[in-house]
mmCIF file of C-alpha atoms in Angstrom:
data_model
loop_
_atom_site.group_PDB
_atom_site.id
_atom_site.type_symbol
_atom_site.label_atom_id
_atom_site.label_comp_id
_atom_site.label_asym_id
_atom_site.label_seq_id
_atom_site.Cartn_x
_atom_site.Cartn_y
_atom_site.Cartn_z
ATOM 1 C CA UNK A 1 -32.867 -48.677 -6.694
ATOM 2 C CA UNK A 2 -30.697 -47.581 -8.964
ATOM 3 C CA UNK A 3 -29.515 -43.922 -8.982
ATOM 4 C CA UNK A 4 -30.803 -42.535 -11.821
ATOM 5 C CA UNK A 5 -30.000 -38.645 -11.321
ATOM 6 C CA UNK A 6 -27.668 -37.067 -14.262
ATOM 7 C CA UNK A 7 -24.411 -36.768 -12.923
ATOM 8 C CA UNK A 8 -24.767 -32.683 -13.048
ATOM 9 C CA UNK A 9 -27.880 -32.509 -11.018
ATOM 10 C CA UNK A 10 -25.112 -33.293 -7.936
ATOM 11 C CA UNK A 11 -22.343 -30.848 -9.384
ATOM 12 C CA UNK A 12 -21.723 -27.970 -7.013
ATOM 13 C CA UNK A 13 -23.261 -24.917 -8.408
ATOM 14 C CA UNK A 14 -20.951 -22.399 -10.691
ATOM 15 C CA UNK A 15 -19.100 -19.797 -9.026
ATOM 16 C CA UNK A 16 -20.687 -16.600 -9.388
ATOM 17 C CA UNK A 17 -19.642 -13.733 -11.667
ATOM 18 C CA UNK A 18 -17.280 -11.541 -9.522
ATOM 19 C CA UNK A 19 -17.056 -8.749 -12.212
ATOM 20 C CA UNK A 20 -21.121 -8.773 -11.695
ATOM 21 C CA UNK A 21 -21.326 -8.527 -8.364
ATOM 22 C CA UNK A 22 -21.849 -4.989 -6.510
ATOM 23 C CA UNK A 23 -19.353 -2.656 -4.637
ATOM 24 C CA UNK A 24 -19.626 -0.104 -2.641
ATOM 25 C CA UNK A 25 -18.924 3.578 -3.745
ATOM 26 C CA UNK A 26 -17.515 5.668 -1.571
ATOM 27 C CA UNK A 27 -16.609 9.814 -1.793
ATOM 28 C CA UNK A 28 -13.377 11.141 -0.569
ATOM 29 C CA UNK A 29 -14.079 10.327 2.883
ATOM 30 C CA UNK A 30 -15.011 7.074 2.475
ATOM 31 C CA UNK A 31 -18.758 7.158 3.157
ATOM 32 C CA UNK A 32 -20.745 4.818 1.128
ATOM 33 C CA UNK A 33 -22.654 6.990 -2.184
ATOM 34 C CA UNK A 34 -23.826 4.300 -4.100
ATOM 35 C CA UNK A 35 -23.267 0.955 -5.667
ATOM 36 C CA UNK A 36 -22.248 -0.536 -9.387
ATOM 37 C CA UNK A 37 -20.752 -3.556 -10.674
ATOM 38 C CA UNK A 38 -17.260 -4.496 -10.005
ATOM 39 C CA UNK A 39 -16.343 -4.408 -13.586
ATOM 40 C CA UNK A 40 -18.073 -0.785 -13.878
ATOM 41 C CA UNK A 41 -16.210 0.299 -11.005
ATOM 42 C CA UNK A 42 -12.822 -0.739 -12.626
ATOM 43 C CA UNK A 43 -13.473 0.952 -16.136
ATOM 44 C CA UNK A 44 -11.451 4.107 -16.570
ATOM 45 C CA UNK A 45 -11.355 6.420 -15.113
ATOM 46 C CA UNK A 46 -12.091 4.387 -12.420
ATOM 47 C CA UNK A 47 -14.652 5.236 -9.662
ATOM 48 C CA UNK A 48 -13.411 4.853 -5.716
ATOM 49 C CA UNK A 49 -14.896 2.211 -4.248
ATOM 50 C CA UNK A 50 -14.440 0.096 -0.551
ATOM 51 C CA UNK A 51 -12.101 -2.764 -0.902
ATOM 52 C CA UNK A 52 -10.395 -5.076 1.562
ATOM 53 C CA UNK A 53 -6.855 -6.563 1.786
ATOM 54 C CA UNK A 54 -5.906 -9.257 4.170
ATOM 55 C CA UNK A 55 -2.248 -9.893 5.261
ATOM 56 C CA UNK A 56 -1.615 -12.642 7.898
ATOM 57 C CA UNK A 57 1.535 -12.830 9.960
ATOM 58 C CA UNK A 58 3.062 -15.992 11.247
ATOM 59 C CA UNK A 59 4.559 -16.395 14.995
ATOM 60 C CA UNK A 60 8.165 -15.534 12.956
ATOM 61 C CA UNK A 61 6.619 -12.280 11.921
ATOM 62 C CA UNK A 62 6.078 -13.543 8.147
ATOM 63 C CA UNK A 63 3.571 -12.400 6.028
ATOM 64 C CA UNK A 64 1.777 -14.587 3.917
ATOM 65 C CA UNK A 65 1.680 -13.660 0.023
ATOM 66 C CA UNK A 66 -0.202 -14.967 -2.864
ATOM 67 C CA UNK A 67 0.327 -14.978 -6.720
ATOM 68 C CA UNK A 68 -2.401 -13.904 -8.328
ATOM 69 C CA UNK A 69 -3.902 -16.614 -10.447
ATOM 70 C CA UNK A 70 -3.308 -15.833 -14.011
ATOM 71 C CA UNK A 71 -6.845 -15.749 -15.073
ATOM 72 C CA UNK A 72 -7.542 -12.719 -12.897
ATOM 73 C CA UNK A 73 -8.921 -9.530 -15.085
ATOM 74 C CA UNK A 74 -6.401 -7.235 -12.975
ATOM 75 C CA UNK A 75 -2.341 -7.846 -12.390
ATOM 76 C CA UNK A 76 -2.608 -11.150 -13.149
ATOM 77 C CA UNK A 77 0.057 -13.517 -12.030
ATOM 78 C CA UNK A 78 1.441 -10.584 -9.711
ATOM 79 C CA UNK A 79 2.596 -11.741 -6.104
ATOM 80 C CA UNK A 80 0.215 -9.754 -3.469
ATOM 81 C CA UNK A 81 -0.852 -9.598 0.008
ATOM 82 C CA UNK A 82 -2.381 -12.919 1.439
ATOM 83 C CA UNK A 83 -6.368 -11.943 0.059
ATOM 84 C CA UNK A 84 -8.054 -9.342 -1.009
ATOM 85 C CA UNK A 85 -11.518 -8.165 -2.230
ATOM 86 C CA UNK A 86 -14.839 -6.111 -2.043
ATOM 87 C CA UNK A 87 -16.945 -5.871 0.809
ATOM 88 C CA UNK A 88 -20.745 -6.625 0.021
ATOM 89 C CA UNK A 89 -22.517 -3.363 0.140
ATOM 90 C CA UNK A 90 -23.998 -2.438 3.965
ATOM 91 C CA UNK A 91 -22.012 -5.929 5.213
ATOM 92 C CA UNK A 92 -18.899 -5.286 7.541
ATOM 93 C CA UNK A 93 -15.790 -5.184 5.875
ATOM 94 C CA UNK A 94 -14.557 -7.787 8.482
ATOM 95 C CA UNK A 95 -17.144 -10.303 7.439
ATOM 96 C CA UNK A 96 -16.920 -9.801 4.172
ATOM 97 C CA UNK A 97 -12.792 -10.416 4.611
ATOM 98 C CA UNK A 98 -13.333 -13.473 6.677
ATOM 99 C CA UNK A 99 -15.672 -14.889 3.814
ATOM 100 C CA UNK A 100 -13.005 -14.274 0.979
ATOM 101 C CA UNK A 101 -9.906 -15.389 3.205
ATOM 102 C CA UNK A 102 -11.670 -18.800 3.208
ATOM 103 C CA UNK A 103 -12.603 -18.930 -0.253
ATOM 104 C CA UNK A 104 -9.304 -17.651 -1.742
ATOM 105 C CA UNK A 105 -6.842 -19.640 0.605
ATOM 106 C CA UNK A 106 -9.064 -21.967 2.585
ATOM 107 C CA UNK A 107 -7.834 -20.030 5.946
ATOM 108 C CA UNK A 108 -9.688 -19.083 9.078
ATOM 109 C CA UNK A 109 -8.277 -16.796 11.551
ATOM 110 C CA UNK A 110 -9.741 -13.696 13.712
ATOM 111 C CA UNK A 111 -8.784 -10.304 11.362
ATOM 112 C CA UNK A 112 -8.612 -6.954 13.030
ATOM 113 C CA UNK A 113 -8.982 -3.847 10.950
ATOM 114 C CA UNK A 114 -5.173 -1.708 11.021
ATOM 115 C CA UNK A 115 -6.585 0.968 8.848
ATOM 116 C CA UNK A 116 -7.475 2.126 5.284
ATOM 117 C CA UNK A 117 -5.021 2.838 2.227
ATOM 118 C CA UNK A 118 -6.506 4.700 -0.655
ATOM 119 C CA UNK A 119 -4.595 4.064 -3.822
ATOM 120 C CA UNK A 120 -5.398 4.207 -7.924
ATOM 121 C CA UNK A 121 -3.387 2.311 -10.367
ATOM 122 C CA UNK A 122 -4.193 1.242 -13.668
ATOM 123 C CA UNK A 123 -3.124 -2.296 -15.294
ATOM 124 C CA UNK A 124 -0.492 -1.623 -18.200
ATOM 125 C CA UNK A 125 -2.109 -4.831 -19.609
ATOM 126 C CA UNK A 126 -5.659 -4.303 -19.569
ATOM 127 C CA UNK A 127 -6.020 -0.885 -18.730
ATOM 128 C CA UNK A 128 -8.624 -1.561 -15.626
ATOM 129 C CA UNK A 129 -8.146 0.538 -13.132
ATOM 130 C CA UNK A 130 -8.440 0.128 -9.108
ATOM 131 C CA UNK A 131 -9.407 3.068 -7.359
ATOM 132 C CA UNK A 132 -9.821 1.615 -3.987
ATOM 133 C CA UNK A 133 -10.657 2.688 -0.526
ATOM 134 C CA UNK A 134 -8.793 -0.198 0.851
ATOM 135 C CA UNK A 135 -9.474 -1.473 4.541
ATOM 136 C CA UNK A 136 -6.412 -3.579 5.503
ATOM 137 C CA UNK A 137 -6.901 -6.248 8.019
ATOM 138 C CA UNK A 138 -4.463 -8.506 9.789
ATOM 139 C CA UNK A 139 -4.572 -11.767 11.257
ATOM 140 C CA UNK A 140 -2.213 -14.489 13.003
ATOM 141 C CA UNK A 141 -1.835 -17.578 11.003
ATOM 142 C CA UNK A 142 -0.927 -20.076 13.864
ATOM 143 C CA UNK A 143 -1.266 -23.808 12.931
ATOM 144 C CA UNK A 144 -3.366 -23.954 9.273
ATOM 145 C CA UNK A 145 -1.419 -24.701 6.028
ATOM 146 C CA UNK A 146 -2.969 -22.684 3.059
ATOM 147 C CA UNK A 147 -5.475 -24.604 0.945
ATOM 148 C CA UNK A 148 -5.809 -22.279 -2.018
ATOM 149 C CA UNK A 149 -8.392 -22.227 -4.861
ATOM 150 C CA UNK A 150 -6.458 -22.490 -8.086
ATOM 151 C CA UNK A 151 -8.707 -19.982 -9.802
ATOM 152 C CA UNK A 152 -7.896 -17.644 -7.537
ATOM 153 C CA UNK A 153 -4.248 -18.297 -6.328
ATOM 154 C CA UNK A 154 -1.514 -19.051 -8.519
ATOM 155 C CA UNK A 155 0.829 -20.079 -5.754
ATOM 156 C CA UNK A 156 1.570 -18.909 -2.253
ATOM 157 C CA UNK A 157 4.573 -18.336 0.033
ATOM 158 C CA UNK A 158 5.961 -16.647 3.377
ATOM 159 C CA UNK A 159 8.482 -13.651 3.433
ATOM 160 C CA UNK A 160 9.872 -11.410 6.189
ATOM 161 C CA UNK A 161 8.977 -7.738 5.696
ATOM 162 C CA UNK A 162 11.955 -6.510 5.281
ATOM 163 C CA UNK A 163 12.765 -9.170 2.745
ATOM 164 C CA UNK A 164 9.497 -7.454 0.593
ATOM 165 C CA UNK A 165 10.123 -4.099 1.018
ATOM 166 C CA UNK A 166 13.601 -4.793 -0.592
ATOM 167 C CA UNK A 167 12.061 -6.913 -3.243
ATOM 168 C CA UNK A 168 9.141 -4.196 -3.927
ATOM 169 C CA UNK A 169 12.000 -1.578 -4.879
ATOM 170 C CA UNK A 170 14.074 -3.870 -6.928
ATOM 171 C CA UNK A 171 11.080 -5.756 -8.860
ATOM 172 C CA UNK A 172 7.937 -3.490 -8.497
ATOM 173 C CA UNK A 173 6.260 -4.834 -11.924
ATOM 174 C CA UNK A 174 6.206 -8.213 -10.097
ATOM 175 C CA UNK A 175 3.850 -7.282 -7.313
ATOM 176 C CA UNK A 176 0.453 -5.398 -7.027
ATOM 177 C CA UNK A 177 0.449 -2.005 -6.932
ATOM 178 C CA UNK A 178 -1.234 -1.801 -3.671
ATOM 179 C CA UNK A 179 1.043 -4.005 -1.741
ATOM 180 C CA UNK A 180 3.359 -1.426 -0.501
ATOM 181 C CA UNK A 181 0.833 0.745 0.933
ATOM 182 C CA UNK A 182 -1.124 -2.232 2.549
ATOM 183 C CA UNK A 183 2.191 -4.004 3.980
ATOM 184 C CA UNK A 184 2.809 -0.216 5.466
ATOM 185 C CA UNK A 185 -0.458 -0.129 7.090
ATOM 186 C CA UNK A 186 -0.267 -3.520 8.525
ATOM 187 C CA UNK A 187 3.258 -3.402 9.703
ATOM 188 C CA UNK A 188 2.358 -0.117 11.401
ATOM 189 C CA UNK A 189 -0.124 -1.403 13.515
ATOM 190 C CA UNK A 190 1.608 -4.666 14.509
ATOM 191 C CA UNK A 191 4.450 -2.065 16.094
ATOM 192 C CA UNK A 192 1.861 -0.061 18.069
ATOM 193 C CA UNK A 193 0.587 -2.971 19.862
#
């Protein structure tokens, strides 16, 4: 019997429009107060909303960075933490971060919340605003190699935190504006253990 199915019938469904997905709005203490679409939360003046940033370490103490894809709506082509995103309203942050780590970097490892970094930053090119109650999650990557989604990630590299701090001071425009705060929360949590 000949397969007469149209080739598109077997294709994967198109990825969701990430700008239309819901984010959880929060108050100044991090308590949920509602939700809206990603795009709406990032329009000026920016609505404070829940987010997460994952930073993976290796046994040598290096951190895994990604260069955000050139097609990103906010801070494209800048170097940033391993992955980031917005938890589904009402879903535990760690669950959403674990899923996003697989989607963006092709990696799966246990994650632990290290703390929260609150910030506000305007993208100088698009005018979009990041105003986030950012849960910082850390993990250890032992043997897996990243397999990033090229629609999300242009490149990746390992770097020692001291070298990254120096680079953030020397060339801040090459990095996401939240990376400095995320790095400090993540490294502080590791030294407390």
